[in-house]
mmCIF file of C-alpha atoms in Angstrom:
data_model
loop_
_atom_site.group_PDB
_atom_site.id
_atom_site.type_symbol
_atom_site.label_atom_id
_atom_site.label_comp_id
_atom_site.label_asym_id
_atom_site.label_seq_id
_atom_site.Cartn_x
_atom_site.Cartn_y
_atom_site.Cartn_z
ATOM 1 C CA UNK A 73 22.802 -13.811 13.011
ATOM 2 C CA UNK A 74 24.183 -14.346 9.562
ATOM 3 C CA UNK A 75 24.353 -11.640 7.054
ATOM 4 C CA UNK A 76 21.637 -13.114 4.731
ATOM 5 C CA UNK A 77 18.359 -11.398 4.951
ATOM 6 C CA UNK A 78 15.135 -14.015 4.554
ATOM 7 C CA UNK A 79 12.187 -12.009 3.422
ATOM 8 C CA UNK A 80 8.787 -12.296 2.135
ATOM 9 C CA UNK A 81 7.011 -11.200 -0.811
ATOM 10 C CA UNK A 82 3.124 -11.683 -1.064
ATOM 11 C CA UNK A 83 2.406 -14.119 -2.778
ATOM 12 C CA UNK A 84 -1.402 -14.094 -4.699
ATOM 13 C CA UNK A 85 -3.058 -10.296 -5.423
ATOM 14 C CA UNK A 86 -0.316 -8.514 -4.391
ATOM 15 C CA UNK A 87 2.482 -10.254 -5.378
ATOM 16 C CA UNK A 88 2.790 -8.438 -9.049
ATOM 17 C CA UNK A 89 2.588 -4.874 -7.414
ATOM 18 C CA UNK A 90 5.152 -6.125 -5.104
ATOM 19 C CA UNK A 91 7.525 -7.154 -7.150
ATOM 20 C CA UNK A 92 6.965 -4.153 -9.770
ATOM 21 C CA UNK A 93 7.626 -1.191 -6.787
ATOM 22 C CA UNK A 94 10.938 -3.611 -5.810
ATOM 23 C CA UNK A 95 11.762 -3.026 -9.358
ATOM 24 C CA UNK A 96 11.338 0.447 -9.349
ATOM 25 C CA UNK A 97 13.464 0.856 -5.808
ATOM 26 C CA UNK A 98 16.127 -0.910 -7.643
ATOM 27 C CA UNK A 99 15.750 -4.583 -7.232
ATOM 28 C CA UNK A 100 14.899 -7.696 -9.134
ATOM 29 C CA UNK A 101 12.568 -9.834 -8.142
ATOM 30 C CA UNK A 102 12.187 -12.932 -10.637
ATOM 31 C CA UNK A 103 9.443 -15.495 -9.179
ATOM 32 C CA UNK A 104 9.129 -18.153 -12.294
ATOM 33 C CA UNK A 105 6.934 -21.530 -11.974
ATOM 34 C CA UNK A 106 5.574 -23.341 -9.187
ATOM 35 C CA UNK A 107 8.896 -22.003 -6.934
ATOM 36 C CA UNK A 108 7.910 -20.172 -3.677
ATOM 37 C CA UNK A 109 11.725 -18.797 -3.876
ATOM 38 C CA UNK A 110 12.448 -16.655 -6.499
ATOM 39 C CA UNK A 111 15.164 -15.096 -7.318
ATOM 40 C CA UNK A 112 16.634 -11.496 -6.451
ATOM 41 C CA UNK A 113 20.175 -9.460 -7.752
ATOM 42 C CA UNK A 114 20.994 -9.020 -3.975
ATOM 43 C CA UNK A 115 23.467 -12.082 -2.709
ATOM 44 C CA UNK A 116 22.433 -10.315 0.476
ATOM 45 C CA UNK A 117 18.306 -11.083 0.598
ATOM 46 C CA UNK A 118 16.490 -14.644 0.071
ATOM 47 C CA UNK A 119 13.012 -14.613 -0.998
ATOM 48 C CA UNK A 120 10.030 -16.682 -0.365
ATOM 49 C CA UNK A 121 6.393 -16.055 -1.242
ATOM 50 C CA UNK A 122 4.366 -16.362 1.025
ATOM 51 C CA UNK A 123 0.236 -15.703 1.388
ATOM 52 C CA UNK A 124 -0.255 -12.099 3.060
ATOM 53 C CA UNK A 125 -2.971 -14.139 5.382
ATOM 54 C CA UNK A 126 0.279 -15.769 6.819
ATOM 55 C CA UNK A 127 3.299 -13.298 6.465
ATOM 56 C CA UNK A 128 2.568 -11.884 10.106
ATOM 57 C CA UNK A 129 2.685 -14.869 11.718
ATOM 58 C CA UNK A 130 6.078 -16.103 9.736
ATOM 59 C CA UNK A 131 7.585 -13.032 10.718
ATOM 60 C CA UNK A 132 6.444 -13.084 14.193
ATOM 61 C CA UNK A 133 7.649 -16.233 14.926
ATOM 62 C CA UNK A 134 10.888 -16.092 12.950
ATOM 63 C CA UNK A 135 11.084 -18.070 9.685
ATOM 64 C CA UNK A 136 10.864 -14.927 8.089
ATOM 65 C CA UNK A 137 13.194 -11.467 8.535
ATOM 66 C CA UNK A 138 10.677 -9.451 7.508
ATOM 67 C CA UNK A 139 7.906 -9.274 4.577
ATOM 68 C CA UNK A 140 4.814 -7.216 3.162
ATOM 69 C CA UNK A 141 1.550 -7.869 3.651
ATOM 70 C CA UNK A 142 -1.386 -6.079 4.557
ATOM 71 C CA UNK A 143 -2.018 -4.209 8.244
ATOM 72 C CA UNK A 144 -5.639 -6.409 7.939
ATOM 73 C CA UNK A 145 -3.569 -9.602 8.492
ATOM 74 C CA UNK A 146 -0.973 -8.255 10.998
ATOM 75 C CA UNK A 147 -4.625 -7.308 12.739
ATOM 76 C CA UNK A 148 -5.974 -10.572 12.265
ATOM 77 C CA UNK A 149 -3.306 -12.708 13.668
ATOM 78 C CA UNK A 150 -3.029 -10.499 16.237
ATOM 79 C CA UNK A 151 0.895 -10.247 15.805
ATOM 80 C CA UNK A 152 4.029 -9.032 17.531
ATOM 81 C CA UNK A 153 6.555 -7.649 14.742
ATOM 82 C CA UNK A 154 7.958 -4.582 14.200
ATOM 83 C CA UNK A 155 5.431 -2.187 12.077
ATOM 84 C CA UNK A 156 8.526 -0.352 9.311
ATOM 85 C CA UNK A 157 6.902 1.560 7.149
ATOM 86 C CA UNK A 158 3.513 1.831 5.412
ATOM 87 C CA UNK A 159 3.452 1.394 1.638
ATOM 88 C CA UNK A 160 0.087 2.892 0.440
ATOM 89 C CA UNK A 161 -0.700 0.139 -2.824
ATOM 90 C CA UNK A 162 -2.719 -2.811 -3.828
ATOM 91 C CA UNK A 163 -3.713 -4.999 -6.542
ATOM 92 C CA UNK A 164 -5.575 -2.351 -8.387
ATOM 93 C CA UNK A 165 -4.818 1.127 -7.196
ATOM 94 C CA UNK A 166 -2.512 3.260 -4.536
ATOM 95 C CA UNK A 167 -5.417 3.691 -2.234
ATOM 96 C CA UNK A 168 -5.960 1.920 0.418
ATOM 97 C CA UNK A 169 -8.016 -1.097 1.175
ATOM 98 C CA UNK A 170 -11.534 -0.862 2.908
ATOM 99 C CA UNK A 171 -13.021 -3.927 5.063
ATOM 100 C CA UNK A 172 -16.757 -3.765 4.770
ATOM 101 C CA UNK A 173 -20.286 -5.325 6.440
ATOM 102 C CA UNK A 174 -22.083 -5.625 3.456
ATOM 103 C CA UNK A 175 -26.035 -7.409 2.675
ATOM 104 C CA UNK A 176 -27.988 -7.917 -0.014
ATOM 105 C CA UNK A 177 -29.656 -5.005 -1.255
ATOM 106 C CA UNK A 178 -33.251 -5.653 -0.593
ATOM 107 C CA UNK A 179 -32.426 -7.263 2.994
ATOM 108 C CA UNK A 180 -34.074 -5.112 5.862
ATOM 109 C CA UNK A 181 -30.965 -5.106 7.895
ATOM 110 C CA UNK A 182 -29.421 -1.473 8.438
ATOM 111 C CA UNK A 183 -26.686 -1.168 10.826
ATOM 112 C CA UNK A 184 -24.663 -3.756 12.552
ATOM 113 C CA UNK A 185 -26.935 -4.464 15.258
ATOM 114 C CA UNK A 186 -30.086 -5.514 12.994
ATOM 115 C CA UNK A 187 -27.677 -8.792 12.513
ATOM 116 C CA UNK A 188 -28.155 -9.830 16.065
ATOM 117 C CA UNK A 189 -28.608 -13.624 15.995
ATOM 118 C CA UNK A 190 -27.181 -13.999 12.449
ATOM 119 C CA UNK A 191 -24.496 -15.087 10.167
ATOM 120 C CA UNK A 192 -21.515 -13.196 8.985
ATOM 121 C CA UNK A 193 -19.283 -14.612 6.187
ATOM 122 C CA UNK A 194 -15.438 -13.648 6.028
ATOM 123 C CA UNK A 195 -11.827 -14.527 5.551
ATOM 124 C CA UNK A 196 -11.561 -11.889 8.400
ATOM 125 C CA UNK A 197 -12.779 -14.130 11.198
ATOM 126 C CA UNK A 198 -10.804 -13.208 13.994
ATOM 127 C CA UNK A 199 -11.438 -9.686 13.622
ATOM 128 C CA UNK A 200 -14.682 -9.954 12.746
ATOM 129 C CA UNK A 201 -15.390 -11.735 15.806
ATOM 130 C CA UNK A 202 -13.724 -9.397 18.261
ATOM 131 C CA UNK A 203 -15.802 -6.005 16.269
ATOM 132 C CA UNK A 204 -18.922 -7.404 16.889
ATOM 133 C CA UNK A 205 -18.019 -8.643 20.839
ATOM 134 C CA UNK A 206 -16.893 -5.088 21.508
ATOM 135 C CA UNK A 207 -20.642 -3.737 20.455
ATOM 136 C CA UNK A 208 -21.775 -6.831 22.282
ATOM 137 C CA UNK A 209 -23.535 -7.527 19.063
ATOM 138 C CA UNK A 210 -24.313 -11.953 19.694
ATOM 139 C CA UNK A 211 -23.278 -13.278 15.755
ATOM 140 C CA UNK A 212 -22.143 -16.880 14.719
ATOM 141 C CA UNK A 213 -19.171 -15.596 12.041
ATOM 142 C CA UNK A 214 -18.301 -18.270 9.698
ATOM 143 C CA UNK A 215 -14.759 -18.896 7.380
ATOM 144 C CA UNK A 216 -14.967 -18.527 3.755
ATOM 145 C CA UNK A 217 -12.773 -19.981 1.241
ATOM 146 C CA UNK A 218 -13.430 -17.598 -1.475
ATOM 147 C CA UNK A 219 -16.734 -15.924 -4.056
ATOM 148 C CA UNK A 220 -17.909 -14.486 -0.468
ATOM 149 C CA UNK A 221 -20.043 -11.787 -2.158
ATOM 150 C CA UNK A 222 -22.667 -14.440 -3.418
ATOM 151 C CA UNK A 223 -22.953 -16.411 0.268
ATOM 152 C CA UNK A 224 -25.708 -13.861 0.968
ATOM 153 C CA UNK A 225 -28.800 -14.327 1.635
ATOM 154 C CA UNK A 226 -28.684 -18.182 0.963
ATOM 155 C CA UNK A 227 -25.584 -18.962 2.771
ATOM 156 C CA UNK A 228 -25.087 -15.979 5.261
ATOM 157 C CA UNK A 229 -27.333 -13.034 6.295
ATOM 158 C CA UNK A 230 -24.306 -10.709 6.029
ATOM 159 C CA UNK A 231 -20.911 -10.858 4.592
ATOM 160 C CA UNK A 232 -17.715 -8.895 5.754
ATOM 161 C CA UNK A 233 -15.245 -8.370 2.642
ATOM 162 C CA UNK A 234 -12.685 -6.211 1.344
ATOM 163 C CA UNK A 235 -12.670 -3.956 -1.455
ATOM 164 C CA UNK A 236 -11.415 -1.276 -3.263
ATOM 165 C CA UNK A 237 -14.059 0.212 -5.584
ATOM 166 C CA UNK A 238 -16.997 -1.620 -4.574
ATOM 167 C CA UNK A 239 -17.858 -2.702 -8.063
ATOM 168 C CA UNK A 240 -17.696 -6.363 -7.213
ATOM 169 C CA UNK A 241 -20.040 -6.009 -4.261
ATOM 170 C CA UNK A 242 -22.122 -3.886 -6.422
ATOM 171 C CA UNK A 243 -22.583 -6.493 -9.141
ATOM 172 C CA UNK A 244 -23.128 -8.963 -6.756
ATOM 173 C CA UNK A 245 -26.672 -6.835 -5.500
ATOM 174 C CA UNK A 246 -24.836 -5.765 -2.015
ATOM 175 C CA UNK A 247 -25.040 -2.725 -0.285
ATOM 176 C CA UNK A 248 -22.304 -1.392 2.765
ATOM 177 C CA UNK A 249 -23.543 -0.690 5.621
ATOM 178 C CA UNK A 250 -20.598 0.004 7.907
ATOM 179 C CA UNK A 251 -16.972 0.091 7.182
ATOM 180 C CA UNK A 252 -14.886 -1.968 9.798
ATOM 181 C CA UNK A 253 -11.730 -0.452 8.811
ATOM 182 C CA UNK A 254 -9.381 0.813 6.199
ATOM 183 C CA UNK A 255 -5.787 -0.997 5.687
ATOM 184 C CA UNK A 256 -2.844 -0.641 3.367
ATOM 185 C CA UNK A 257 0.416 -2.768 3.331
ATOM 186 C CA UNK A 258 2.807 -3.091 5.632
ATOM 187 C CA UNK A 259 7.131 -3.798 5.784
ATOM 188 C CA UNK A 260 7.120 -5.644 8.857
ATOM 189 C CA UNK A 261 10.066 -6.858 10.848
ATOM 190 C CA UNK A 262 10.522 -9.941 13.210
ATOM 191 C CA UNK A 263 11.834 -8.369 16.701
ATOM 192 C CA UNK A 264 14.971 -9.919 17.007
ATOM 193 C CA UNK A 265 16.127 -9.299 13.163
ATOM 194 C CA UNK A 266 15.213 -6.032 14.239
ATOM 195 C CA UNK A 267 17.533 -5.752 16.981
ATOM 196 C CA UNK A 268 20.263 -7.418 14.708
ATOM 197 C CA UNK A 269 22.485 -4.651 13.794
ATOM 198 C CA UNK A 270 22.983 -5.610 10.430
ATOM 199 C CA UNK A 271 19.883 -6.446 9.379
ATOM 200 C CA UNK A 272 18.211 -3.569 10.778
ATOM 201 C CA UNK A 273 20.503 -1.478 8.274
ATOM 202 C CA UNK A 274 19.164 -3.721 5.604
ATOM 203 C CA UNK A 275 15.789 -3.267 6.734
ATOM 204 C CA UNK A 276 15.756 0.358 6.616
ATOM 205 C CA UNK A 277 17.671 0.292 3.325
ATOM 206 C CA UNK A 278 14.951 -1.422 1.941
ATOM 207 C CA UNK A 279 12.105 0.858 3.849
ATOM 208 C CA UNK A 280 13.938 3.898 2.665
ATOM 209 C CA UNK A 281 14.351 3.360 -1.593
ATOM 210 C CA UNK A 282 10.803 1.396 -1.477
ATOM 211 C CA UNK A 283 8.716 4.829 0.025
ATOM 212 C CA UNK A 284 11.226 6.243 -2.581
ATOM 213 C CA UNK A 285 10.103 4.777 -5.453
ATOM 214 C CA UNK A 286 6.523 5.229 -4.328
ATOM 215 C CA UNK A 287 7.017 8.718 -3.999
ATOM 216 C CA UNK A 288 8.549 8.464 -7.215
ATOM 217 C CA UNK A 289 5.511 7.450 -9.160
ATOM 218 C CA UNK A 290 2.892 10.143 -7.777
ATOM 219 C CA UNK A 291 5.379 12.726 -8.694
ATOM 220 C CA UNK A 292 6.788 14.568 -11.225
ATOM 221 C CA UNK A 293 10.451 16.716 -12.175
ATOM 222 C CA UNK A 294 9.312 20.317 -13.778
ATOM 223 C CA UNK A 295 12.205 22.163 -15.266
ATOM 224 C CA UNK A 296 11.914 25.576 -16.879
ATOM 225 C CA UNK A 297 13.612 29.002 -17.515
ATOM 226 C CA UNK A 298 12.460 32.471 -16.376
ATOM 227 C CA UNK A 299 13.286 36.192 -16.071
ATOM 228 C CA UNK A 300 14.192 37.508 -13.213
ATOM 229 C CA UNK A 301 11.894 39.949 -13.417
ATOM 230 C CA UNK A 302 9.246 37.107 -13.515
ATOM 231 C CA UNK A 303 10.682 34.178 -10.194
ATOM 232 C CA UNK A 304 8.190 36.346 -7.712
ATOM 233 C CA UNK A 305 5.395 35.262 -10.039
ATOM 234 C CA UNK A 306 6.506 31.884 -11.098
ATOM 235 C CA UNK A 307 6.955 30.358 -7.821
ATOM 236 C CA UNK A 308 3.467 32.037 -6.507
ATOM 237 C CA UNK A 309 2.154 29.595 -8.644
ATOM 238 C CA UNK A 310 4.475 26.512 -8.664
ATOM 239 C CA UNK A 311 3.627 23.935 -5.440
ATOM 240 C CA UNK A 312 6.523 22.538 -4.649
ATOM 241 C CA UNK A 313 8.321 19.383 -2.747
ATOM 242 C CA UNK A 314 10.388 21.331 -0.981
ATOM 243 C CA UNK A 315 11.665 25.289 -2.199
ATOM 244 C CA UNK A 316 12.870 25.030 -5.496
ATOM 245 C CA UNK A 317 16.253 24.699 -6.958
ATOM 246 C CA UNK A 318 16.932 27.837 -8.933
ATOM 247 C CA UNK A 319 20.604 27.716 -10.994
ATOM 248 C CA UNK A 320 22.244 31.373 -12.914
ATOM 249 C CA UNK A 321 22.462 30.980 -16.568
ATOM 250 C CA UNK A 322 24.614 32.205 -18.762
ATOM 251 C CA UNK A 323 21.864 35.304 -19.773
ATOM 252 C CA UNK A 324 22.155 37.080 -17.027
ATOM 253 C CA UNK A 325 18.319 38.262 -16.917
ATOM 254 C CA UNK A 326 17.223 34.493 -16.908
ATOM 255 C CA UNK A 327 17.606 31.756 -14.279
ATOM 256 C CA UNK A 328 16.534 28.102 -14.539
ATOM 257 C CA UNK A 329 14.395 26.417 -11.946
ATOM 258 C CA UNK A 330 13.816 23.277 -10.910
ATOM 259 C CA UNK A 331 11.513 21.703 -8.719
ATOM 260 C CA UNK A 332 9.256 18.415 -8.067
ATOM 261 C CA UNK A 333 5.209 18.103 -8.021
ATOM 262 C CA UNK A 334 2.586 15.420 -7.404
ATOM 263 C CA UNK A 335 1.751 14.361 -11.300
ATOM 264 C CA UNK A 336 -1.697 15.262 -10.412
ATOM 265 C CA UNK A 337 -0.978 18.800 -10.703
ATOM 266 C CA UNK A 338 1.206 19.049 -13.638
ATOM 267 C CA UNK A 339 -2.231 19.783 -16.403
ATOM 268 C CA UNK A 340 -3.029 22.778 -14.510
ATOM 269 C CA UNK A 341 0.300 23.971 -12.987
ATOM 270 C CA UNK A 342 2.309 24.456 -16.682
ATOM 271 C CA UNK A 343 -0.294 26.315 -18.013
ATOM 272 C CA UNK A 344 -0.165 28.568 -15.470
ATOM 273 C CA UNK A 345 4.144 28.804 -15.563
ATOM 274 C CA UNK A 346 3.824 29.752 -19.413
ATOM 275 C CA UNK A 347 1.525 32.535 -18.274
ATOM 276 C CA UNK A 348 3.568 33.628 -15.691
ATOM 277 C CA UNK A 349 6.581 33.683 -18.121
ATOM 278 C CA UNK A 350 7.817 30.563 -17.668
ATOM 279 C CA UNK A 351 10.053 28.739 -20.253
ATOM 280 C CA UNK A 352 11.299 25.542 -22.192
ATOM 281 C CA UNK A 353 8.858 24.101 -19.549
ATOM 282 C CA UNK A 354 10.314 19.999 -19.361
ATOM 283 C CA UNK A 355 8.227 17.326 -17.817
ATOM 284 C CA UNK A 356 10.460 14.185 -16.560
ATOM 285 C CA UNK A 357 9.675 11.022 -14.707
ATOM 286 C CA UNK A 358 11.617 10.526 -11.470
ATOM 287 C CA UNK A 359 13.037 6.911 -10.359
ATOM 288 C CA UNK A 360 12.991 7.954 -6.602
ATOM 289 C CA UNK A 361 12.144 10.535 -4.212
ATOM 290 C CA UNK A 362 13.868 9.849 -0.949
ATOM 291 C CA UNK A 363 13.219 12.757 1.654
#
């Protein structure tokens, strides 16, 4: 196998959010026009885009390396590649996705097996099909190209659809009534690039600064000065990554500590450091945390 890596970036809701958190693990991606190829600073990688609904089955079969796409599609298609790494983001938010069984609000149908007989709407079909076999559940599931959420009750009894906050289904007068399962995105990898020495390194590179820079933007570098006298009570406050660094200064009463938090914390935790008798408390963004 040549030393050129082919892989595939998401092309459509996630393709934005893909090409930002490549950007913040230290490549760029530049996708301009109509081109499915854009561009990237690594003589090493090409790039295509490519819909997440397909990446699976590109990778699977070979055209593509590896790629990104979402563990609902690798489900879907049903596909052999090599699972790398899961990278917890989407279009909106760094939660994951949910796929739902959703129905009009005012319809009488309560659980999965009131929609014996009836018809489910979805880009999910395969799935779809095989969750309601295994509850031996009898349901006619139908493709659908897109505004799924307004199918019901005219067009379908019952819609399965993905989403994030709900608000869409909400505006559209739908109600959940069983989640068929959560799903985030996934770096796959074609088996036999995977057994390819050097792409496997360039695989794992890749895996390794991209969980790196997502790391990077949930958390937080706190640095500060403290007495002596006060460490015991300063870390007994401070969560940390791992134990924190702690450095002499030149005052030999004082040392200077330095350690890493999840952002979320930071409003509540430097409060409590300044009463503990912390210091020129700094806040600074991190690039990458790789573990």
């Amino acid at each position: 196998m040549s030393n050129k890596l082919k892989l595939g970036i998401p092309k459509g809701s996630l393709q934005d959010a893909t090409i930002a958190l490549f950007e913040h693990a230290g490549w760029r991606i530049y996708a301009s026009g109509r081109s499915y190829f854009p561009t990237i600073d690594d003589a090493e990688i090409e790039c295509m885009l490519v819909r997440a609904q397909e990446m699976a089955r590109y990778v699977e079969h070979g055209a593509l390396d590896a790629g990104l796409t979402g563990n609902d599609w690798v489900l879907e298609n049903q596909s052999d590649v090599e699972r790398i790494t899961s990278l917890t983001y989407s279009k909106q938010s760094r939660t994951r996705v949910k796929w739902v069984l959703a129905v009009p609000e005012d319809s009488p149908f309560e659980k999965p097996e009131d929609l014996a007989g009836k018809t489910i709407a979805t880009e999910l079909v395969e799935f779809t099909k095989r969750y309601f076999a295994a509850k031996n559940i009898p349901v006619k599931v139908e493709f659908s190209w897109g505004a799924t959420e307004v199918k019901p009750p005219t067009l379908a009894d019952a819609i399965v659809e993905v989403t994030e906050t709900g608000s869409s289904l909400r505006a559209n007068r739908l109600r959940i009534i069983e989640t068929l399962m959560e799903s985030e995105t996934q770096f796959i990898a074609n088996k036999a690039a995977w057994a390819d020495p050097w792409k496997r390194s360039k695989i794992e590179t890749l895996s390794m600064m991209l969980n790196g820079a997502m790391d990077a933007q949930i958390q937080v570098g706190l640095m500060l000065n403290v007495r002596k006298a006060d460490l015991d009570k300063v870390i007994g406050v401070l969560p940390a990554l791992n134990s924190p660094t702690i450095s002499h200064l030149q005052d030999p009463d004082w040392v200077a500590l330095n350690t890493i938090l999840d952002n979320s914390l930071v409003r509540d935790v430097i409060p409590k450091l300044k009463a503990a008798g912390g210091a020129g408390i700094v806040e600074y963004p991190l690039s990458k945390v790789v573990l």
